[in-house]
């Protein structure tokens, strides 16, 4: 288990700087993680191999966490880990089990959107634990947040690689450190790096919302359509050509989803072969930023690119639903509210 000083040291030598400060808050949040708690790993989309989970399990155990594995991690129903009803049932079980303190998705792939109608979100309002994932898991994160009010986390999955940046951000966002007193004290996080690219200048404050761009767009016109009003949107994607990204941004614009947006952050847009690891992904971010700039400039939406989220080795954990401050002049994104409840 790292101390707060250890986390700050790790982030200082990683690719992203992270600063901590404290303030009061009033927002409902999931409980923090600490040593001795249990994380459950489930596959609500596509399956994984035991080897793909090995490093993630070792990382969680190194933090003093116990690990419970889902039944369908290594099974296969075509490109899905299990039939829709089975995946929905197991996910619900893990979200509600009192002996599981956080739910970490094994991987993305495909299939989350199929199970959303099978989830009872009124029942899931009982869930007060962190839920973490990205890629196809975007649909679950947004649906849980909008349907139940629970802050969710766009971050590494159990099959991810936990380098110093990924591990440090995960801990700083989700963990209760030994020095913290159980009170409504907040930890304020600021991500800043000279490699972040200011594309459309400005500052903006709003609630964080986003994830995988293609999954985000697939939710339009459904009962789980994202509400983007007064939000700072963040997007990443993999295997999408620039013209397809342009088409998706056009769809968002025509659907009115950019009209009341406060700011936008672009993560990694990568090319990736079906069997490659995150670290092998080839960046294609520059043309994507230029495409997004066209939409943002028209609406005076500040835009920051090259942010460390997506199908890449080093990634940070972003809480969906909390207020943040985007400042392109300082190349920074500051989380203004603690996403966790200190217990």
mmCIF file of C-alpha atoms in Angstrom:
data_model
loop_
_atom_site.group_PDB
_atom_site.id
_atom_site.type_symbol
_atom_site.label_atom_id
_atom_site.label_comp_id
_atom_site.label_asym_id
_atom_site.label_seq_id
_atom_site.Cartn_x
_atom_site.Cartn_y
_atom_site.Cartn_z
ATOM 1 C CA UNK A 1 0.000 0.000 0.000
ATOM 2 C CA UNK A 2 1.434 3.356 -1.025
ATOM 3 C CA UNK A 3 1.354 6.382 1.244
ATOM 4 C CA UNK A 4 0.225 9.745 -0.109
ATOM 5 C CA UNK A 5 3.888 10.745 -0.411
ATOM 6 C CA UNK A 6 4.615 7.617 -2.457
ATOM 7 C CA UNK A 7 1.774 8.392 -4.859
ATOM 8 C CA UNK A 8 2.965 11.953 -5.368
ATOM 9 C CA UNK A 9 6.510 10.737 -5.966
ATOM 10 C CA UNK A 10 5.327 8.182 -8.535
ATOM 11 C CA UNK A 11 3.308 10.758 -10.406
ATOM 12 C CA UNK A 12 6.164 13.237 -10.355
ATOM 13 C CA UNK A 13 8.326 10.828 -12.345
ATOM 14 C CA UNK A 14 5.478 9.646 -14.573
ATOM 15 C CA UNK A 15 4.155 11.274 -17.711
ATOM 16 C CA UNK A 16 1.545 13.322 -15.859
ATOM 17 C CA UNK A 17 1.923 15.671 -12.908
ATOM 18 C CA UNK A 18 -0.768 15.527 -10.234
ATOM 19 C CA UNK A 19 -1.210 17.974 -7.383
ATOM 20 C CA UNK A 20 -3.390 17.493 -4.340
ATOM 21 C CA UNK A 21 -5.224 20.022 -2.209
ATOM 22 C CA UNK A 22 -8.263 19.790 0.029
ATOM 23 C CA UNK A 23 -11.654 21.486 0.238
ATOM 24 C CA UNK A 24 -15.199 20.934 1.484
ATOM 25 C CA UNK A 25 -17.905 19.333 -0.614
ATOM 26 C CA UNK A 26 -21.543 18.403 -0.549
ATOM 27 C CA UNK A 27 -21.755 15.814 -3.344
ATOM 28 C CA UNK A 28 -22.911 12.195 -2.977
ATOM 29 C CA UNK A 29 -20.093 9.840 -3.883
ATOM 30 C CA UNK A 30 -19.103 6.166 -3.675
ATOM 31 C CA UNK A 31 -17.014 5.106 -0.717
ATOM 32 C CA UNK A 32 -13.236 5.212 -0.881
ATOM 33 C CA UNK A 33 -11.077 2.116 -1.098
ATOM 34 C CA UNK A 34 -8.603 1.100 1.573
ATOM 35 C CA UNK A 35 -6.488 -1.878 2.547
ATOM 36 C CA UNK A 36 -8.425 -5.027 3.357
ATOM 37 C CA UNK A 37 -11.327 -4.264 1.030
ATOM 38 C CA UNK A 38 -12.403 -6.522 -1.831
ATOM 39 C CA UNK A 39 -12.623 -5.727 -5.533
ATOM 40 C CA UNK A 40 -14.754 -7.786 -7.872
ATOM 41 C CA UNK A 41 -13.646 -8.295 -11.470
ATOM 42 C CA UNK A 42 -16.404 -8.908 -14.011
ATOM 43 C CA UNK A 43 -16.694 -9.070 -17.801
ATOM 44 C CA UNK A 44 -19.913 -7.282 -18.807
ATOM 45 C CA UNK A 45 -18.753 -7.117 -22.426
ATOM 46 C CA UNK A 46 -16.105 -9.375 -24.006
ATOM 47 C CA UNK A 47 -14.027 -12.101 -22.309
ATOM 48 C CA UNK A 48 -10.370 -12.116 -21.263
ATOM 49 C CA UNK A 49 -7.731 -14.777 -20.797
ATOM 50 C CA UNK A 50 -6.249 -15.570 -17.370
ATOM 51 C CA UNK A 51 -2.902 -14.246 -18.601
ATOM 52 C CA UNK A 52 -4.448 -10.864 -19.449
ATOM 53 C CA UNK A 53 -5.642 -10.517 -15.850
ATOM 54 C CA UNK A 54 -2.415 -11.586 -14.182
ATOM 55 C CA UNK A 55 -0.770 -8.158 -13.875
ATOM 56 C CA UNK A 56 -3.974 -6.419 -12.822
ATOM 57 C CA UNK A 57 -4.709 -8.929 -10.081
ATOM 58 C CA UNK A 58 -1.124 -8.624 -8.825
ATOM 59 C CA UNK A 59 -1.474 -4.833 -8.732
ATOM 60 C CA UNK A 60 -4.715 -4.901 -6.738
ATOM 61 C CA UNK A 61 -3.268 -7.406 -4.298
ATOM 62 C CA UNK A 62 -0.170 -5.219 -3.875
ATOM 63 C CA UNK A 63 -2.507 -2.493 -2.596
ATOM 64 C CA UNK A 64 -3.786 -4.817 0.101
ATOM 65 C CA UNK A 65 -7.029 -5.566 -1.731
ATOM 66 C CA UNK A 66 -8.668 -8.963 -1.993
ATOM 67 C CA UNK A 67 -9.867 -10.030 -5.440
ATOM 68 C CA UNK A 68 -13.062 -11.889 -6.359
ATOM 69 C CA UNK A 69 -13.354 -13.127 -9.946
ATOM 70 C CA UNK A 70 -16.564 -13.284 -11.942
ATOM 71 C CA UNK A 71 -17.847 -16.501 -13.459
ATOM 72 C CA UNK A 72 -17.723 -15.394 -17.096
ATOM 73 C CA UNK A 73 -14.281 -13.817 -17.386
ATOM 74 C CA UNK A 74 -12.835 -16.598 -19.534
ATOM 75 C CA UNK A 75 -15.987 -18.003 -21.102
ATOM 76 C CA UNK A 76 -17.164 -17.085 -24.567
ATOM 77 C CA UNK A 77 -20.443 -16.660 -26.406
ATOM 78 C CA UNK A 78 -19.130 -15.448 -29.727
ATOM 79 C CA UNK A 79 -17.536 -12.059 -29.062
ATOM 80 C CA UNK A 80 -19.363 -11.788 -25.719
ATOM 81 C CA UNK A 81 -18.273 -13.272 -22.412
ATOM 82 C CA UNK A 82 -21.745 -14.779 -21.834
ATOM 83 C CA UNK A 83 -25.373 -14.351 -22.935
ATOM 84 C CA UNK A 84 -26.879 -10.944 -22.182
ATOM 85 C CA UNK A 85 -29.027 -12.051 -19.265
ATOM 86 C CA UNK A 86 -26.143 -13.867 -17.579
ATOM 87 C CA UNK A 87 -23.835 -10.867 -17.882
ATOM 88 C CA UNK A 88 -26.517 -8.509 -16.573
ATOM 89 C CA UNK A 89 -27.289 -10.821 -13.660
ATOM 90 C CA UNK A 90 -23.656 -11.193 -12.623
ATOM 91 C CA UNK A 91 -22.988 -7.470 -12.935
ATOM 92 C CA UNK A 92 -26.005 -6.722 -10.740
ATOM 93 C CA UNK A 93 -24.818 -9.304 -8.230
ATOM 94 C CA UNK A 94 -21.356 -7.744 -7.993
ATOM 95 C CA UNK A 95 -22.770 -4.219 -7.731
ATOM 96 C CA UNK A 96 -24.988 -5.229 -4.797
ATOM 97 C CA UNK A 97 -22.945 -7.854 -2.932
ATOM 98 C CA UNK A 98 -21.997 -6.432 0.487
ATOM 99 C CA UNK A 99 -18.701 -8.349 0.519
ATOM 100 C CA UNK A 100 -17.492 -6.619 -2.676
ATOM 101 C CA UNK A 101 -16.334 -3.024 -2.231
ATOM 102 C CA UNK A 102 -15.568 -2.033 -5.827
ATOM 103 C CA UNK A 103 -16.295 -3.367 -9.302
ATOM 104 C CA UNK A 104 -13.443 -3.329 -11.809
ATOM 105 C CA UNK A 105 -14.338 -4.365 -15.334
ATOM 106 C CA UNK A 106 -12.025 -6.921 -16.900
ATOM 107 C CA UNK A 107 -11.985 -5.349 -20.370
ATOM 108 C CA UNK A 108 -14.166 -3.615 -22.911
ATOM 109 C CA UNK A 109 -14.754 -5.089 -26.328
ATOM 110 C CA UNK A 110 -18.458 -5.158 -27.070
ATOM 111 C CA UNK A 111 -21.755 -5.896 -25.382
ATOM 112 C CA UNK A 112 -22.501 -3.440 -22.566
ATOM 113 C CA UNK A 113 -25.176 -1.541 -24.478
ATOM 114 C CA UNK A 114 -27.044 -4.837 -24.981
ATOM 115 C CA UNK A 115 -27.454 -5.407 -21.234
ATOM 116 C CA UNK A 116 -28.478 -1.907 -20.123
ATOM 117 C CA UNK A 117 -32.226 -2.615 -20.598
ATOM 118 C CA UNK A 118 -31.803 -5.704 -18.388
ATOM 119 C CA UNK A 119 -30.462 -3.727 -15.417
ATOM 120 C CA UNK A 120 -32.867 -2.508 -12.725
ATOM 121 C CA UNK A 121 -31.478 0.948 -12.032
ATOM 122 C CA UNK A 122 -33.944 1.579 -9.206
ATOM 123 C CA UNK A 123 -32.430 -1.392 -7.385
ATOM 124 C CA UNK A 124 -28.916 -0.309 -8.341
ATOM 125 C CA UNK A 125 -29.433 2.964 -6.474
ATOM 126 C CA UNK A 126 -28.383 0.894 -3.459
ATOM 127 C CA UNK A 127 -24.880 0.620 -4.932
ATOM 128 C CA UNK A 128 -22.372 2.937 -3.262
ATOM 129 C CA UNK A 129 -19.153 1.370 -4.517
ATOM 130 C CA UNK A 130 -16.702 2.563 -7.193
ATOM 131 C CA UNK A 131 -17.221 1.160 -10.692
ATOM 132 C CA UNK A 132 -14.211 1.433 -13.012
ATOM 133 C CA UNK A 133 -13.570 0.800 -16.703
ATOM 134 C CA UNK A 134 -13.308 2.411 -20.131
ATOM 135 C CA UNK A 135 -13.829 1.648 -23.832
ATOM 136 C CA UNK A 136 -17.118 -0.289 -24.199
ATOM 137 C CA UNK A 137 -17.641 0.148 -20.433
ATOM 138 C CA UNK A 138 -18.398 3.817 -21.227
ATOM 139 C CA UNK A 139 -22.052 2.846 -21.686
ATOM 140 C CA UNK A 140 -22.237 1.369 -18.184
ATOM 141 C CA UNK A 141 -20.441 4.296 -16.546
ATOM 142 C CA UNK A 142 -22.740 6.888 -18.100
ATOM 143 C CA UNK A 143 -25.920 4.875 -17.545
ATOM 144 C CA UNK A 144 -25.127 4.260 -13.872
ATOM 145 C CA UNK A 145 -24.312 7.913 -13.318
ATOM 146 C CA UNK A 146 -27.376 9.294 -15.092
ATOM 147 C CA UNK A 147 -29.850 6.694 -13.835
ATOM 148 C CA UNK A 148 -28.697 6.436 -10.207
ATOM 149 C CA UNK A 149 -26.561 9.517 -9.529
ATOM 150 C CA UNK A 150 -23.536 7.383 -8.650
ATOM 151 C CA UNK A 151 -20.190 8.877 -9.653
ATOM 152 C CA UNK A 152 -18.362 6.337 -11.819
ATOM 153 C CA UNK A 153 -14.765 6.149 -12.984
ATOM 154 C CA UNK A 154 -13.259 6.137 -16.455
ATOM 155 C CA UNK A 155 -10.026 4.362 -15.672
ATOM 156 C CA UNK A 156 -7.896 1.251 -16.040
ATOM 157 C CA UNK A 157 -9.413 -2.202 -16.197
ATOM 158 C CA UNK A 158 -8.156 -5.449 -14.745
ATOM 159 C CA UNK A 159 -6.431 -6.270 -18.042
ATOM 160 C CA UNK A 160 -4.660 -2.888 -18.193
ATOM 161 C CA UNK A 161 -0.978 -2.273 -17.575
ATOM 162 C CA UNK A 162 -0.332 -0.403 -14.332
ATOM 163 C CA UNK A 163 2.714 1.785 -14.845
ATOM 164 C CA UNK A 164 3.504 4.598 -12.396
ATOM 165 C CA UNK A 165 1.074 7.086 -13.951
ATOM 166 C CA UNK A 166 -1.815 4.628 -14.243
ATOM 167 C CA UNK A 167 -1.279 3.198 -10.763
ATOM 168 C CA UNK A 168 -0.703 6.569 -9.119
ATOM 169 C CA UNK A 169 -3.790 8.212 -10.597
ATOM 170 C CA UNK A 170 -5.954 5.184 -9.738
ATOM 171 C CA UNK A 171 -4.835 5.341 -6.109
ATOM 172 C CA UNK A 172 -5.017 9.107 -5.739
ATOM 173 C CA UNK A 173 -8.554 9.112 -7.150
ATOM 174 C CA UNK A 174 -10.050 6.115 -5.355
ATOM 175 C CA UNK A 175 -8.073 5.415 -2.196
ATOM 176 C CA UNK A 176 -8.426 6.621 1.355
ATOM 177 C CA UNK A 177 -4.930 7.164 2.670
ATOM 178 C CA UNK A 178 -3.955 6.249 6.193
ATOM 179 C CA UNK A 179 -3.324 9.891 7.113
ATOM 180 C CA UNK A 180 -6.831 10.979 6.149
ATOM 181 C CA UNK A 181 -9.387 11.493 8.878
ATOM 182 C CA UNK A 182 -12.892 10.092 8.206
ATOM 183 C CA UNK A 183 -14.562 13.400 7.415
ATOM 184 C CA UNK A 184 -16.030 15.070 4.313
ATOM 185 C CA UNK A 185 -12.560 16.302 3.345
ATOM 186 C CA UNK A 186 -11.877 16.541 -0.350
ATOM 187 C CA UNK A 187 -8.827 15.754 -2.381
ATOM 188 C CA UNK A 188 -8.483 18.039 -5.378
ATOM 189 C CA UNK A 189 -6.545 16.655 -8.341
ATOM 190 C CA UNK A 190 -4.890 18.655 -11.086
ATOM 191 C CA UNK A 191 -3.518 17.025 -14.220
ATOM 192 C CA UNK A 192 -1.085 19.172 -16.149
ATOM 193 C CA UNK A 193 1.701 18.443 -18.605
ATOM 194 C CA UNK A 194 3.567 20.359 -21.291
ATOM 195 C CA UNK A 195 2.600 17.619 -23.730
ATOM 196 C CA UNK A 196 -1.075 18.491 -23.419
ATOM 197 C CA UNK A 197 -1.993 20.463 -26.535
ATOM 198 C CA UNK A 198 -4.195 23.587 -26.299
ATOM 199 C CA UNK A 199 -6.213 23.558 -29.522
ATOM 200 C CA UNK A 200 -8.974 26.087 -28.816
ATOM 201 C CA UNK A 201 -7.964 28.522 -26.080
ATOM 202 C CA UNK A 202 -10.099 29.223 -23.049
ATOM 203 C CA UNK A 203 -11.218 28.100 -19.616
ATOM 204 C CA UNK A 204 -14.330 26.155 -18.705
ATOM 205 C CA UNK A 205 -15.968 24.684 -15.622
ATOM 206 C CA UNK A 206 -18.469 21.849 -15.754
ATOM 207 C CA UNK A 207 -19.244 18.246 -14.884
ATOM 208 C CA UNK A 208 -17.007 15.632 -16.492
ATOM 209 C CA UNK A 209 -18.746 13.312 -18.937
ATOM 210 C CA UNK A 210 -17.440 11.132 -21.721
ATOM 211 C CA UNK A 211 -15.427 8.072 -22.609
ATOM 212 C CA UNK A 212 -15.188 6.157 -25.846
ATOM 213 C CA UNK A 213 -16.537 8.367 -28.630
ATOM 214 C CA UNK A 214 -18.159 5.632 -30.730
ATOM 215 C CA UNK A 215 -19.873 4.104 -27.685
ATOM 216 C CA UNK A 216 -20.975 7.564 -26.540
ATOM 217 C CA UNK A 217 -22.586 8.198 -29.931
ATOM 218 C CA UNK A 218 -24.245 4.769 -29.921
ATOM 219 C CA UNK A 219 -26.207 5.847 -26.839
ATOM 220 C CA UNK A 220 -27.938 8.688 -28.696
ATOM 221 C CA UNK A 221 -31.622 8.062 -29.309
ATOM 222 C CA UNK A 222 -31.804 5.468 -26.517
ATOM 223 C CA UNK A 223 -33.246 5.762 -22.990
ATOM 224 C CA UNK A 224 -29.622 6.134 -21.857
ATOM 225 C CA UNK A 225 -28.747 9.096 -24.078
ATOM 226 C CA UNK A 226 -26.023 11.232 -22.470
ATOM 227 C CA UNK A 227 -27.071 14.620 -21.139
ATOM 228 C CA UNK A 228 -24.211 16.904 -22.152
ATOM 229 C CA UNK A 229 -25.564 20.202 -20.832
ATOM 230 C CA UNK A 230 -22.955 22.227 -18.930
ATOM 231 C CA UNK A 231 -20.435 19.388 -19.203
ATOM 232 C CA UNK A 232 -16.771 19.122 -20.021
ATOM 233 C CA UNK A 233 -16.725 16.263 -22.502
ATOM 234 C CA UNK A 234 -13.755 13.914 -22.791
ATOM 235 C CA UNK A 235 -13.297 11.418 -25.608
ATOM 236 C CA UNK A 236 -10.959 8.660 -26.756
ATOM 237 C CA UNK A 237 -11.233 5.900 -29.341
ATOM 238 C CA UNK A 238 -9.373 3.104 -31.068
ATOM 239 C CA UNK A 239 -9.289 1.917 -34.666
ATOM 240 C CA UNK A 240 -11.383 4.805 -36.007
ATOM 241 C CA UNK A 241 -10.240 6.706 -39.084
ATOM 242 C CA UNK A 242 -10.386 10.520 -38.957
ATOM 243 C CA UNK A 243 -13.385 10.693 -41.302
ATOM 244 C CA UNK A 244 -15.319 8.377 -38.972
ATOM 245 C CA UNK A 245 -14.469 10.567 -35.989
ATOM 246 C CA UNK A 246 -15.663 13.552 -38.027
ATOM 247 C CA UNK A 247 -18.928 11.720 -38.705
ATOM 248 C CA UNK A 248 -19.438 11.025 -34.997
ATOM 249 C CA UNK A 249 -18.742 14.627 -34.018
ATOM 250 C CA UNK A 250 -21.172 15.720 -36.724
ATOM 251 C CA UNK A 251 -23.765 13.403 -35.212
ATOM 252 C CA UNK A 252 -23.238 14.967 -31.790
ATOM 253 C CA UNK A 253 -23.522 18.444 -33.278
ATOM 254 C CA UNK A 254 -26.699 17.675 -35.245
ATOM 255 C CA UNK A 255 -28.227 16.062 -32.154
ATOM 256 C CA UNK A 256 -27.633 19.289 -30.233
ATOM 257 C CA UNK A 257 -25.171 17.594 -27.905
ATOM 258 C CA UNK A 258 -22.507 20.269 -28.366
ATOM 259 C CA UNK A 259 -24.800 23.272 -27.927
ATOM 260 C CA UNK A 260 -24.404 23.656 -24.153
ATOM 261 C CA UNK A 261 -21.025 21.996 -23.697
ATOM 262 C CA UNK A 262 -18.543 23.961 -21.569
ATOM 263 C CA UNK A 263 -15.296 22.345 -22.710
ATOM 264 C CA UNK A 264 -13.771 19.334 -24.439
ATOM 265 C CA UNK A 265 -10.754 17.125 -23.758
ATOM 266 C CA UNK A 266 -9.353 14.679 -26.310
ATOM 267 C CA UNK A 267 -7.431 11.627 -25.208
ATOM 268 C CA UNK A 268 -5.690 9.077 -27.388
ATOM 269 C CA UNK A 269 -7.178 8.138 -30.737
ATOM 270 C CA UNK A 270 -5.164 5.099 -31.662
ATOM 271 C CA UNK A 271 -4.775 2.524 -34.385
ATOM 272 C CA UNK A 272 -4.623 -0.997 -33.068
ATOM 273 C CA UNK A 273 -4.649 -4.486 -34.500
ATOM 274 C CA UNK A 274 -7.105 -6.928 -32.881
ATOM 275 C CA UNK A 275 -4.407 -8.776 -30.911
ATOM 276 C CA UNK A 276 -2.082 -5.901 -29.996
ATOM 277 C CA UNK A 277 -1.451 -4.610 -26.477
ATOM 278 C CA UNK A 278 -2.255 -1.056 -25.394
ATOM 279 C CA UNK A 279 1.431 -0.137 -25.465
ATOM 280 C CA UNK A 280 1.662 -1.015 -29.164
ATOM 281 C CA UNK A 281 -1.057 1.384 -30.247
ATOM 282 C CA UNK A 282 -0.057 3.987 -32.832
ATOM 283 C CA UNK A 283 -1.151 7.541 -32.067
ATOM 284 C CA UNK A 284 -3.296 9.327 -34.650
ATOM 285 C CA UNK A 285 -4.221 12.280 -32.449
ATOM 286 C CA UNK A 286 -3.110 15.297 -34.520
ATOM 287 C CA UNK A 287 -5.699 15.107 -37.324
ATOM 288 C CA UNK A 288 -8.401 14.270 -34.786
ATOM 289 C CA UNK A 289 -7.630 17.433 -32.823
ATOM 290 C CA UNK A 290 -7.879 19.488 -36.001
ATOM 291 C CA UNK A 291 -11.262 17.941 -36.796
ATOM 292 C CA UNK A 292 -12.595 18.572 -33.292
ATOM 293 C CA UNK A 293 -11.301 22.144 -33.397
ATOM 294 C CA UNK A 294 -13.680 22.908 -36.247
ATOM 295 C CA UNK A 295 -16.678 22.054 -34.065
ATOM 296 C CA UNK A 296 -15.306 23.699 -30.931
ATOM 297 C CA UNK A 297 -14.241 26.982 -32.528
ATOM 298 C CA UNK A 298 -17.718 27.531 -33.951
ATOM 299 C CA UNK A 299 -19.170 27.213 -30.447
ATOM 300 C CA UNK A 300 -16.301 28.806 -28.487
ATOM 301 C CA UNK A 301 -15.657 25.550 -26.634
ATOM 302 C CA UNK A 302 -12.157 25.344 -25.106
ATOM 303 C CA UNK A 303 -10.371 22.242 -26.396
ATOM 304 C CA UNK A 304 -7.360 20.460 -24.903
ATOM 305 C CA UNK A 305 -5.817 17.486 -26.719
ATOM 306 C CA UNK A 306 -3.263 14.740 -26.070
ATOM 307 C CA UNK A 307 -4.697 13.966 -22.631
ATOM 308 C CA UNK A 308 -3.690 10.567 -21.164
ATOM 309 C CA UNK A 309 -6.879 8.540 -21.490
ATOM 310 C CA UNK A 310 -7.703 5.766 -23.922
ATOM 311 C CA UNK A 311 -6.185 2.593 -25.306
ATOM 312 C CA UNK A 312 -2.660 3.484 -24.219
ATOM 313 C CA UNK A 313 -0.296 2.225 -21.546
ATOM 314 C CA UNK A 314 -0.233 5.329 -19.316
ATOM 315 C CA UNK A 315 -3.704 6.582 -18.460
ATOM 316 C CA UNK A 316 -5.361 8.551 -15.689
ATOM 317 C CA UNK A 317 -8.626 7.893 -13.870
ATOM 318 C CA UNK A 318 -11.367 10.472 -14.454
ATOM 319 C CA UNK A 319 -14.557 10.579 -12.353
ATOM 320 C CA UNK A 320 -17.773 10.956 -14.318
ATOM 321 C CA UNK A 321 -20.150 13.489 -12.809
ATOM 322 C CA UNK A 322 -17.851 15.701 -10.741
ATOM 323 C CA UNK A 323 -17.086 19.326 -11.523
ATOM 324 C CA UNK A 324 -13.781 20.118 -13.158
ATOM 325 C CA UNK A 325 -11.940 23.178 -14.424
ATOM 326 C CA UNK A 326 -10.336 23.074 -17.862
ATOM 327 C CA UNK A 327 -7.687 25.714 -18.574
ATOM 328 C CA UNK A 328 -5.904 25.534 -21.907
ATOM 329 C CA UNK A 329 -3.560 28.380 -20.952
ATOM 330 C CA UNK A 330 -2.026 26.289 -18.169
ATOM 331 C CA UNK A 331 -2.606 23.017 -20.068
ATOM 332 C CA UNK A 332 -4.486 21.625 -17.106
ATOM 333 C CA UNK A 333 -7.615 19.816 -16.005
ATOM 334 C CA UNK A 334 -8.450 20.248 -12.328
ATOM 335 C CA UNK A 335 -10.949 18.018 -10.542
ATOM 336 C CA UNK A 336 -12.827 20.427 -8.267
ATOM 337 C CA UNK A 337 -14.698 17.887 -6.142
ATOM 338 C CA UNK A 338 -13.581 14.713 -4.465
ATOM 339 C CA UNK A 339 -15.212 11.763 -6.242
ATOM 340 C CA UNK A 340 -15.089 9.509 -3.168
ATOM 341 C CA UNK A 341 -16.582 9.451 0.306
ATOM 342 C CA UNK A 342 -14.034 9.017 3.082
ATOM 343 C CA UNK A 343 -15.244 6.245 5.414
#
